[in-house]
mmCIF file of C-alpha atoms in Angstrom:
data_model
loop_
_atom_site.group_PDB
_atom_site.id
_atom_site.type_symbol
_atom_site.label_atom_id
_atom_site.label_comp_id
_atom_site.label_asym_id
_atom_site.label_seq_id
_atom_site.Cartn_x
_atom_site.Cartn_y
_atom_site.Cartn_z
ATOM 1 C CA UNK A 1 -85.993 74.496 58.900
ATOM 2 C CA UNK A 2 -87.446 73.841 55.458
ATOM 3 C CA UNK A 3 -90.064 76.595 54.982
ATOM 4 C CA UNK A 4 -92.508 76.506 52.141
ATOM 5 C CA UNK A 5 -91.810 72.935 51.073
ATOM 6 C CA UNK A 6 -94.030 70.564 52.968
ATOM 7 C CA UNK A 7 -97.311 71.326 51.228
ATOM 8 C CA UNK A 8 -95.954 71.916 47.702
ATOM 9 C CA UNK A 9 -97.115 69.685 44.874
ATOM 10 C CA UNK A 10 -94.877 66.967 43.458
ATOM 11 C CA UNK A 11 -95.129 68.896 40.177
ATOM 12 C CA UNK A 12 -92.869 71.550 41.721
ATOM 13 C CA UNK A 13 -89.176 71.289 40.976
ATOM 14 C CA UNK A 14 -86.467 71.821 43.579
ATOM 15 C CA UNK A 15 -85.879 75.348 42.314
ATOM 16 C CA UNK A 16 -89.490 76.407 42.816
ATOM 17 C CA UNK A 17 -89.687 74.821 46.271
ATOM 18 C CA UNK A 18 -86.761 76.807 47.633
ATOM 19 C CA UNK A 19 -87.941 80.134 46.271
ATOM 20 C CA UNK A 20 -84.923 80.540 43.958
ATOM 21 C CA UNK A 21 -82.378 80.491 46.795
ATOM 22 C CA UNK A 22 -79.081 79.183 45.463
ATOM 23 C CA UNK A 23 -78.203 75.603 46.329
ATOM 24 C CA UNK A 24 -74.864 74.218 47.517
ATOM 25 C CA UNK A 25 -73.976 70.532 47.512
ATOM 26 C CA UNK A 26 -70.841 68.865 48.823
ATOM 27 C CA UNK A 27 -69.779 65.501 50.194
ATOM 28 C CA UNK A 28 -66.929 63.369 51.471
ATOM 29 C CA UNK A 29 -66.299 59.652 51.291
ATOM 30 C CA UNK A 30 -66.463 57.443 54.363
ATOM 31 C CA UNK A 31 -63.337 55.503 53.412
ATOM 32 C CA UNK A 32 -61.532 56.163 56.700
ATOM 33 C CA UNK A 33 -61.082 58.711 59.446
ATOM 34 C CA UNK A 34 -61.356 62.266 58.135
ATOM 35 C CA UNK A 35 -58.063 64.143 57.963
ATOM 36 C CA UNK A 36 -56.857 67.642 58.720
ATOM 37 C CA UNK A 37 -56.830 68.123 54.951
ATOM 38 C CA UNK A 38 -60.526 67.196 54.808
ATOM 39 C CA UNK A 39 -61.230 69.708 57.568
ATOM 40 C CA UNK A 40 -59.241 72.633 56.158
ATOM 41 C CA UNK A 41 -59.927 71.976 52.498
ATOM 42 C CA UNK A 42 -63.605 71.138 52.807
ATOM 43 C CA UNK A 43 -65.425 70.965 56.116
ATOM 44 C CA UNK A 44 -64.340 74.305 57.603
ATOM 45 C CA UNK A 45 -65.269 76.037 54.366
ATOM 46 C CA UNK A 46 -68.671 74.344 54.315
ATOM 47 C CA UNK A 47 -69.388 75.790 57.743
ATOM 48 C CA UNK A 48 -68.346 79.292 56.631
ATOM 49 C CA UNK A 49 -70.495 79.338 53.499
ATOM 50 C CA UNK A 50 -73.426 77.000 54.221
ATOM 51 C CA UNK A 51 -75.782 79.662 55.553
ATOM 52 C CA UNK A 52 -75.543 81.579 52.267
ATOM 53 C CA UNK A 53 -77.247 78.719 50.446
ATOM 54 C CA UNK A 54 -79.796 75.960 50.659
ATOM 55 C CA UNK A 55 -77.151 73.386 51.570
ATOM 56 C CA UNK A 56 -76.953 69.615 51.188
ATOM 57 C CA UNK A 57 -74.029 67.709 52.727
ATOM 58 C CA UNK A 58 -73.690 63.994 52.133
ATOM 59 C CA UNK A 59 -71.597 61.155 53.502
ATOM 60 C CA UNK A 60 -71.069 59.377 50.189
ATOM 61 C CA UNK A 61 -70.935 55.759 51.253
ATOM 62 C CA UNK A 62 -71.789 54.401 47.792
ATOM 63 C CA UNK A 63 -68.609 55.954 46.422
ATOM 64 C CA UNK A 64 -66.710 54.295 49.247
ATOM 65 C CA UNK A 65 -67.121 50.701 48.027
ATOM 66 C CA UNK A 66 -65.082 50.991 44.804
ATOM 67 C CA UNK A 67 -62.262 49.615 46.980
ATOM 68 C CA UNK A 68 -62.846 46.571 49.173
ATOM 69 C CA UNK A 69 -63.034 47.282 52.896
ATOM 70 C CA UNK A 70 -64.482 45.767 56.057
ATOM 71 C CA UNK A 71 -68.242 46.133 56.273
ATOM 72 C CA UNK A 72 -68.065 47.069 59.964
ATOM 73 C CA UNK A 73 -65.406 49.712 59.256
ATOM 74 C CA UNK A 74 -67.503 51.356 56.547
ATOM 75 C CA UNK A 75 -70.581 51.509 58.746
ATOM 76 C CA UNK A 76 -68.588 52.951 61.649
ATOM 77 C CA UNK A 77 -66.813 55.482 59.421
ATOM 78 C CA UNK A 78 -70.156 56.686 58.041
ATOM 79 C CA UNK A 79 -71.474 57.379 61.518
ATOM 80 C CA UNK A 80 -68.260 59.051 62.654
ATOM 81 C CA UNK A 81 -68.172 61.222 59.514
ATOM 82 C CA UNK A 82 -71.736 62.423 59.983
ATOM 83 C CA UNK A 83 -71.040 63.205 63.644
ATOM 84 C CA UNK A 84 -67.942 65.176 62.609
ATOM 85 C CA UNK A 85 -70.033 67.192 60.136
ATOM 86 C CA UNK A 86 -72.300 68.174 63.003
ATOM 87 C CA UNK A 87 -69.456 68.774 65.455
ATOM 88 C CA UNK A 88 -67.723 71.061 62.975
ATOM 89 C CA UNK A 89 -70.723 73.375 63.077
ATOM 90 C CA UNK A 90 -73.147 72.366 60.332
ATOM 91 C CA UNK A 91 -76.602 73.157 61.691
ATOM 92 C CA UNK A 92 -79.101 70.294 61.231
ATOM 93 C CA UNK A 93 -81.955 72.775 61.608
ATOM 94 C CA UNK A 94 -80.768 74.668 58.513
ATOM 95 C CA UNK A 95 -78.911 72.145 56.348
ATOM 96 C CA UNK A 96 -79.596 68.650 55.062
ATOM 97 C CA UNK A 97 -76.915 66.225 56.322
ATOM 98 C CA UNK A 98 -77.445 62.646 55.202
ATOM 99 C CA UNK A 99 -76.115 59.302 53.964
ATOM 100 C CA UNK A 100 -75.983 58.920 50.188
ATOM 101 C CA UNK A 101 -77.191 55.299 50.328
ATOM 102 C CA UNK A 102 -80.351 56.375 52.165
ATOM 103 C CA UNK A 103 -81.479 58.253 49.038
ATOM 104 C CA UNK A 104 -82.121 55.719 46.222
ATOM 105 C CA UNK A 105 -82.446 58.532 43.666
ATOM 106 C CA UNK A 106 -78.648 58.954 43.625
ATOM 107 C CA UNK A 107 -78.134 55.539 42.047
ATOM 108 C CA UNK A 108 -81.260 55.823 39.896
ATOM 109 C CA UNK A 109 -80.182 59.115 38.356
ATOM 110 C CA UNK A 110 -76.625 57.813 37.936
ATOM 111 C CA UNK A 111 -77.945 55.050 35.637
ATOM 112 C CA UNK A 112 -79.747 57.554 33.418
ATOM 113 C CA UNK A 113 -76.672 59.796 33.280
ATOM 114 C CA UNK A 114 -74.433 56.816 32.500
ATOM 115 C CA UNK A 115 -76.501 56.220 29.380
ATOM 116 C CA UNK A 116 -75.590 59.755 28.288
ATOM 117 C CA UNK A 117 -71.887 59.545 29.163
ATOM 118 C CA UNK A 118 -69.274 58.486 26.637
ATOM 119 C CA UNK A 119 -66.660 55.857 27.486
ATOM 120 C CA UNK A 120 -63.948 58.155 26.191
ATOM 121 C CA UNK A 121 -64.948 60.792 28.737
ATOM 122 C CA UNK A 122 -64.577 58.320 31.583
ATOM 123 C CA UNK A 123 -61.300 56.908 30.293
ATOM 124 C CA UNK A 124 -59.789 60.388 30.421
ATOM 125 C CA UNK A 125 -60.439 60.771 34.144
ATOM 126 C CA UNK A 126 -57.053 60.979 35.880
ATOM 127 C CA UNK A 127 -58.419 59.654 39.168
ATOM 128 C CA UNK A 128 -59.564 56.458 37.439
ATOM 129 C CA UNK A 129 -56.056 55.922 36.105
ATOM 130 C CA UNK A 130 -54.523 56.571 39.537
ATOM 131 C CA UNK A 131 -56.934 54.312 41.420
ATOM 132 C CA UNK A 132 -56.718 51.552 38.838
ATOM 133 C CA UNK A 133 -52.935 51.582 39.159
ATOM 134 C CA UNK A 134 -53.238 51.204 42.942
ATOM 135 C CA UNK A 135 -55.916 48.481 42.783
ATOM 136 C CA UNK A 136 -54.826 46.251 39.924
ATOM 137 C CA UNK A 137 -56.558 43.225 41.484
ATOM 138 C CA UNK A 138 -59.903 45.035 41.662
ATOM 139 C CA UNK A 139 -60.345 47.342 38.670
ATOM 140 C CA UNK A 140 -64.124 47.298 38.845
ATOM 141 C CA UNK A 141 -66.716 49.167 36.797
ATOM 142 C CA UNK A 142 -67.431 51.420 39.770
ATOM 143 C CA UNK A 143 -63.938 52.900 39.538
ATOM 144 C CA UNK A 144 -64.698 53.893 35.958
ATOM 145 C CA UNK A 145 -68.245 55.175 36.492
ATOM 146 C CA UNK A 146 -67.505 56.907 39.811
ATOM 147 C CA UNK A 147 -67.701 60.389 38.164
ATOM 148 C CA UNK A 148 -71.198 59.638 36.844
ATOM 149 C CA UNK A 149 -72.469 58.900 40.344
ATOM 150 C CA UNK A 150 -70.748 62.090 41.513
ATOM 151 C CA UNK A 151 -72.592 63.998 38.777
ATOM 152 C CA UNK A 152 -75.868 62.478 39.952
ATOM 153 C CA UNK A 153 -75.085 63.529 43.533
ATOM 154 C CA UNK A 154 -74.748 67.142 42.436
ATOM 155 C CA UNK A 155 -77.439 67.425 39.771
ATOM 156 C CA UNK A 156 -80.070 65.686 41.894
ATOM 157 C CA UNK A 157 -80.351 68.783 44.101
ATOM 158 C CA UNK A 158 -80.001 71.324 41.276
ATOM 159 C CA UNK A 159 -76.828 72.627 42.894
ATOM 160 C CA UNK A 160 -75.601 76.054 41.818
ATOM 161 C CA UNK A 161 -72.332 75.822 43.734
ATOM 162 C CA UNK A 162 -70.066 72.881 44.551
ATOM 163 C CA UNK A 163 -67.022 73.354 46.819
ATOM 164 C CA UNK A 164 -64.292 71.241 45.233
ATOM 165 C CA UNK A 165 -60.608 70.635 45.639
ATOM 166 C CA UNK A 166 -58.193 70.923 42.748
ATOM 167 C CA UNK A 167 -58.228 67.140 42.273
ATOM 168 C CA UNK A 168 -62.029 67.126 41.775
ATOM 169 C CA UNK A 169 -62.218 69.869 39.127
ATOM 170 C CA UNK A 170 -62.134 67.342 36.290
ATOM 171 C CA UNK A 171 -65.102 65.477 37.758
ATOM 172 C CA UNK A 172 -67.086 68.691 38.115
ATOM 173 C CA UNK A 173 -66.336 69.575 34.501
ATOM 174 C CA UNK A 174 -67.866 66.244 33.472
ATOM 175 C CA UNK A 175 -70.900 67.045 35.650
ATOM 176 C CA UNK A 176 -71.305 70.368 33.848
ATOM 177 C CA UNK A 177 -70.940 68.636 30.480
ATOM 178 C CA UNK A 178 -73.629 66.075 31.352
ATOM 179 C CA UNK A 179 -76.001 68.762 32.631
ATOM 180 C CA UNK A 180 -75.607 70.755 29.424
ATOM 181 C CA UNK A 181 -75.952 67.632 27.262
ATOM 182 C CA UNK A 182 -79.179 66.595 28.989
ATOM 183 C CA UNK A 183 -80.554 70.132 28.788
ATOM 184 C CA UNK A 184 -79.809 70.274 25.063
ATOM 185 C CA UNK A 185 -81.457 66.894 24.450
ATOM 186 C CA UNK A 186 -84.544 67.188 26.643
ATOM 187 C CA UNK A 187 -85.038 70.832 27.510
ATOM 188 C CA UNK A 188 -84.381 72.554 30.821
ATOM 189 C CA UNK A 189 -83.717 69.787 33.364
ATOM 190 C CA UNK A 190 -80.604 70.636 35.353
ATOM 191 C CA UNK A 191 -78.890 73.638 36.847
ATOM 192 C CA UNK A 192 -75.301 73.760 35.558
ATOM 193 C CA UNK A 193 -73.169 73.957 38.721
ATOM 194 C CA UNK A 194 -70.207 76.251 39.293
ATOM 195 C CA UNK A 195 -67.098 75.287 41.304
ATOM 196 C CA UNK A 196 -66.244 77.033 44.553
ATOM 197 C CA UNK A 197 -62.516 76.814 45.222
ATOM 198 C CA UNK A 198 -60.901 78.469 48.223
ATOM 199 C CA UNK A 199 -57.588 80.304 47.838
ATOM 200 C CA UNK A 200 -55.986 78.989 51.031
ATOM 201 C CA UNK A 201 -55.936 75.394 52.251
ATOM 202 C CA UNK A 202 -57.429 73.830 49.135
ATOM 203 C CA UNK A 203 -54.712 71.156 49.064
ATOM 204 C CA UNK A 204 -53.073 70.140 52.343
ATOM 205 C CA UNK A 205 -50.043 67.961 51.762
ATOM 206 C CA UNK A 206 -48.491 64.988 53.554
ATOM 207 C CA UNK A 207 -46.302 65.894 56.523
ATOM 208 C CA UNK A 208 -43.739 63.301 55.398
ATOM 209 C CA UNK A 209 -43.912 63.676 51.615
ATOM 210 C CA UNK A 210 -45.023 67.274 50.974
ATOM 211 C CA UNK A 211 -45.173 66.642 47.237
ATOM 212 C CA UNK A 212 -48.198 64.381 47.835
ATOM 213 C CA UNK A 213 -51.663 65.224 49.131
ATOM 214 C CA UNK A 214 -52.424 64.287 52.747
ATOM 215 C CA UNK A 215 -54.271 60.973 52.557
ATOM 216 C CA UNK A 216 -56.448 58.813 54.780
ATOM 217 C CA UNK A 217 -54.719 55.709 53.477
ATOM 218 C CA UNK A 218 -51.068 56.764 53.808
ATOM 219 C CA UNK A 219 -49.052 53.895 55.266
ATOM 220 C CA UNK A 220 -46.737 56.268 57.144
ATOM 221 C CA UNK A 221 -48.454 57.005 60.489
ATOM 222 C CA UNK A 222 -46.687 60.378 60.746
ATOM 223 C CA UNK A 223 -47.798 61.627 57.327
ATOM 224 C CA UNK A 224 -51.439 62.343 58.111
ATOM 225 C CA UNK A 225 -53.119 64.257 60.922
ATOM 226 C CA UNK A 226 -56.641 63.001 61.534
ATOM 227 C CA UNK A 227 -59.385 65.291 62.777
ATOM 228 C CA UNK A 228 -59.961 63.141 65.857
ATOM 229 C CA UNK A 229 -56.273 62.720 66.781
ATOM 230 C CA UNK A 230 -55.581 63.691 70.405
ATOM 231 C CA UNK A 231 -53.318 66.573 71.410
ATOM 232 C CA UNK A 232 -50.168 64.531 71.996
ATOM 233 C CA UNK A 233 -50.526 62.716 68.684
ATOM 234 C CA UNK A 234 -51.017 65.954 66.751
ATOM 235 C CA UNK A 235 -47.985 67.605 68.356
ATOM 236 C CA UNK A 236 -45.827 64.535 67.731
ATOM 237 C CA UNK A 237 -46.735 64.399 64.050
ATOM 238 C CA UNK A 238 -45.968 68.068 63.491
ATOM 239 C CA UNK A 239 -42.653 67.816 65.327
ATOM 240 C CA UNK A 240 -41.681 65.058 62.883
ATOM 241 C CA UNK A 241 -42.864 66.944 59.787
ATOM 242 C CA UNK A 242 -40.379 66.999 56.899
ATOM 243 C CA UNK A 243 -38.974 70.441 56.084
ATOM 244 C CA UNK A 244 -35.647 71.368 54.396
ATOM 245 C CA UNK A 245 -32.110 72.496 55.243
ATOM 246 C CA UNK A 246 -32.642 76.211 54.560
ATOM 247 C CA UNK A 247 -33.881 76.983 58.114
ATOM 248 C CA UNK A 248 -35.921 79.978 56.906
ATOM 249 C CA UNK A 249 -39.702 80.161 57.404
ATOM 250 C CA UNK A 250 -40.622 81.408 53.936
ATOM 251 C CA UNK A 251 -43.475 80.490 51.595
ATOM 252 C CA UNK A 252 -42.156 78.911 48.401
ATOM 253 C CA UNK A 253 -44.319 76.004 47.269
ATOM 254 C CA UNK A 254 -41.860 74.847 44.604
ATOM 255 C CA UNK A 255 -38.563 75.017 46.506
ATOM 256 C CA UNK A 256 -39.786 74.690 50.113
ATOM 257 C CA UNK A 257 -42.874 72.436 49.913
ATOM 258 C CA UNK A 258 -42.709 71.183 53.507
ATOM 259 C CA UNK A 259 -42.448 74.595 55.143
ATOM 260 C CA UNK A 260 -44.969 76.084 52.714
ATOM 261 C CA UNK A 261 -47.460 73.371 53.639
ATOM 262 C CA UNK A 262 -46.949 74.051 57.354
ATOM 263 C CA UNK A 263 -47.326 77.774 56.771
ATOM 264 C CA UNK A 264 -50.608 77.244 54.969
ATOM 265 C CA UNK A 265 -51.918 75.079 57.802
ATOM 266 C CA UNK A 266 -50.815 77.668 60.362
ATOM 267 C CA UNK A 267 -52.459 80.434 58.334
ATOM 268 C CA UNK A 268 -55.803 78.629 58.375
ATOM 269 C CA UNK A 269 -55.539 77.756 62.070
ATOM 270 C CA UNK A 270 -54.624 81.290 63.216
ATOM 271 C CA UNK A 271 -56.067 83.563 60.551
ATOM 272 C CA UNK A 272 -52.658 85.125 59.902
ATOM 273 C CA UNK A 273 -51.470 86.015 56.421
ATOM 274 C CA UNK A 274 -48.440 84.212 55.041
ATOM 275 C CA UNK A 275 -46.413 87.431 55.140
ATOM 276 C CA UNK A 276 -47.268 87.876 58.825
ATOM 277 C CA UNK A 277 -46.120 84.327 59.556
ATOM 278 C CA UNK A 278 -42.823 84.917 57.785
ATOM 279 C CA UNK A 279 -42.242 88.057 59.864
ATOM 280 C CA UNK A 280 -43.275 86.428 63.155
ATOM 281 C CA UNK A 281 -40.866 83.511 62.742
ATOM 282 C CA UNK A 282 -38.008 85.406 61.130
ATOM 283 C CA UNK A 283 -34.752 84.128 62.615
ATOM 284 C CA UNK A 284 -36.392 81.325 64.584
ATOM 285 C CA UNK A 285 -35.698 77.649 63.982
ATOM 286 C CA UNK A 286 -37.944 75.104 62.332
ATOM 287 C CA UNK A 287 -38.411 73.241 65.598
ATOM 288 C CA UNK A 288 -40.114 76.231 67.209
ATOM 289 C CA UNK A 289 -42.246 76.811 64.126
ATOM 290 C CA UNK A 290 -43.385 73.174 63.853
ATOM 291 C CA UNK A 291 -44.387 73.175 67.524
ATOM 292 C CA UNK A 292 -46.354 76.399 66.980
ATOM 293 C CA UNK A 293 -48.194 74.860 64.035
ATOM 294 C CA UNK A 294 -49.089 71.783 66.078
ATOM 295 C CA UNK A 295 -50.367 73.874 68.978
ATOM 296 C CA UNK A 296 -52.434 76.044 66.623
ATOM 297 C CA UNK A 297 -54.056 72.950 65.108
ATOM 298 C CA UNK A 298 -54.804 71.519 68.560
ATOM 299 C CA UNK A 299 -56.484 74.793 69.528
ATOM 300 C CA UNK A 300 -58.458 74.937 66.278
ATOM 301 C CA UNK A 301 -59.783 71.391 66.644
ATOM 302 C CA UNK A 302 -60.473 71.454 70.408
ATOM 303 C CA UNK A 303 -64.095 72.729 70.160
ATOM 304 C CA UNK A 304 -64.859 70.150 67.467
ATOM 305 C CA UNK A 305 -63.440 67.352 69.641
ATOM 306 C CA UNK A 306 -65.635 68.387 72.571
ATOM 307 C CA UNK A 307 -68.812 68.572 70.477
ATOM 308 C CA UNK A 308 -68.008 65.313 68.698
ATOM 309 C CA UNK A 309 -67.743 63.353 71.944
ATOM 310 C CA UNK A 310 -71.141 64.639 73.050
ATOM 311 C CA UNK A 311 -72.770 63.859 69.685
ATOM 312 C CA UNK A 312 -71.318 60.387 69.131
ATOM 313 C CA UNK A 313 -72.392 59.295 72.616
ATOM 314 C CA UNK A 314 -75.973 60.506 72.136
ATOM 315 C CA UNK A 315 -77.302 57.629 70.020
ATOM 316 C CA UNK A 316 -80.899 58.848 70.004
ATOM 317 C CA UNK A 317 -79.966 62.342 68.836
ATOM 318 C CA UNK A 318 -77.763 61.068 66.031
ATOM 319 C CA UNK A 319 -80.239 58.406 64.921
ATOM 320 C CA UNK A 320 -83.021 60.992 64.751
ATOM 321 C CA UNK A 321 -80.912 63.231 62.518
ATOM 322 C CA UNK A 322 -80.003 60.311 60.257
ATOM 323 C CA UNK A 323 -83.670 59.349 59.868
ATOM 324 C CA UNK A 324 -85.171 62.820 59.487
ATOM 325 C CA UNK A 325 -82.493 64.094 57.103
ATOM 326 C CA UNK A 326 -82.806 61.025 54.894
ATOM 327 C CA UNK A 327 -86.477 61.936 54.599
ATOM 328 C CA UNK A 328 -85.603 65.552 53.747
ATOM 329 C CA UNK A 329 -83.023 64.560 51.143
ATOM 330 C CA UNK A 330 -85.441 62.079 49.554
ATOM 331 C CA UNK A 331 -88.156 64.723 49.507
ATOM 332 C CA UNK A 332 -86.075 66.979 47.280
ATOM 333 C CA UNK A 333 -84.249 64.280 45.294
ATOM 334 C CA UNK A 334 -87.320 62.473 44.043
ATOM 335 C CA UNK A 335 -88.618 65.611 42.359
ATOM 336 C CA UNK A 336 -85.578 65.968 40.171
ATOM 337 C CA UNK A 337 -85.534 62.223 39.477
ATOM 338 C CA UNK A 338 -89.179 62.116 38.422
ATOM 339 C CA UNK A 339 -88.689 65.156 36.227
ATOM 340 C CA UNK A 340 -85.754 63.482 34.480
ATOM 341 C CA UNK A 341 -87.570 60.174 34.126
ATOM 342 C CA UNK A 342 -90.508 61.918 32.484
ATOM 343 C CA UNK A 343 -88.216 63.814 30.102
ATOM 344 C CA UNK A 344 -86.408 60.668 28.933
ATOM 345 C CA UNK A 345 -89.656 58.829 28.315
ATOM 346 C CA UNK A 346 -90.212 56.594 31.360
ATOM 347 C CA UNK A 347 -93.846 55.990 32.381
ATOM 348 C CA UNK A 348 -95.122 58.816 34.564
ATOM 349 C CA UNK A 349 -95.498 58.027 38.282
ATOM 350 C CA UNK A 350 -99.141 57.748 39.295
ATOM 351 C CA UNK A 351 -99.719 59.803 42.437
#
């Protein structure tokens, strides 16, 4: 529920409307089926921490079009992603779960922030360099300004905390820089967000190339476990996971990246410490360990699979959440946007 907000004046900021409760914002792109890495590194942690904050979770479809893709695929992936958010345990009665494109203020604030962002700052972004190298035929402006839209996503809701992976820390640092720059220029506008980084599972690696992050777009079908993979598929992929010739289940990220990755996944799925896993599988072969990891992941994801099937088949339920949560997100977003527009000198909205 959203107590104390419905009858507040538009002059109130987000902070006043939520009675100083801290705000968390996070999001994932709808560029393909969500992976086990997305679940462990992001979604499961959202569920654990969401109730401690006023939480906003977005399916960032605007970010998803920096690379060309089928229109029908994007629309389907958005719906599947939002259903997975709900199936994972995010409570729509407590948290705002919405599509980025349904809140025009994201793009509107991004334009204002882009006018306060230096080209040199964007050129230094490592993800721009990586994506540009992979998409030489389509190096569009969106690839370059992606971090500005991400900053708008976060600052729009005055987020105090942003769960991020290691590969997003640079983007969050730019967000903090922009918030501080705007505050220095125009007075108190934005909350400067802090990163929330988990110790375990923050970077799940490919099952076939454990030196690379698990990816939605990996061409090797055995490299990535998807959240909605069935039991047989999950077990098959783990059985084929790349390890090493040492035959010892021991955590050593540098020298044993494949086994270390599997151990981290198993730790998240079972709640066991890495030292406990080493002791439990001492003297046993990799084949037995890989099967155990697969079975633990199947067990972990089984409740989500069951809830997802019920949610995705209930069109009315899902459509109602999409509509009502777009309204909730807009309700909060427009207040920050109007505050910023007034500060930078745009004509005041007549209400």
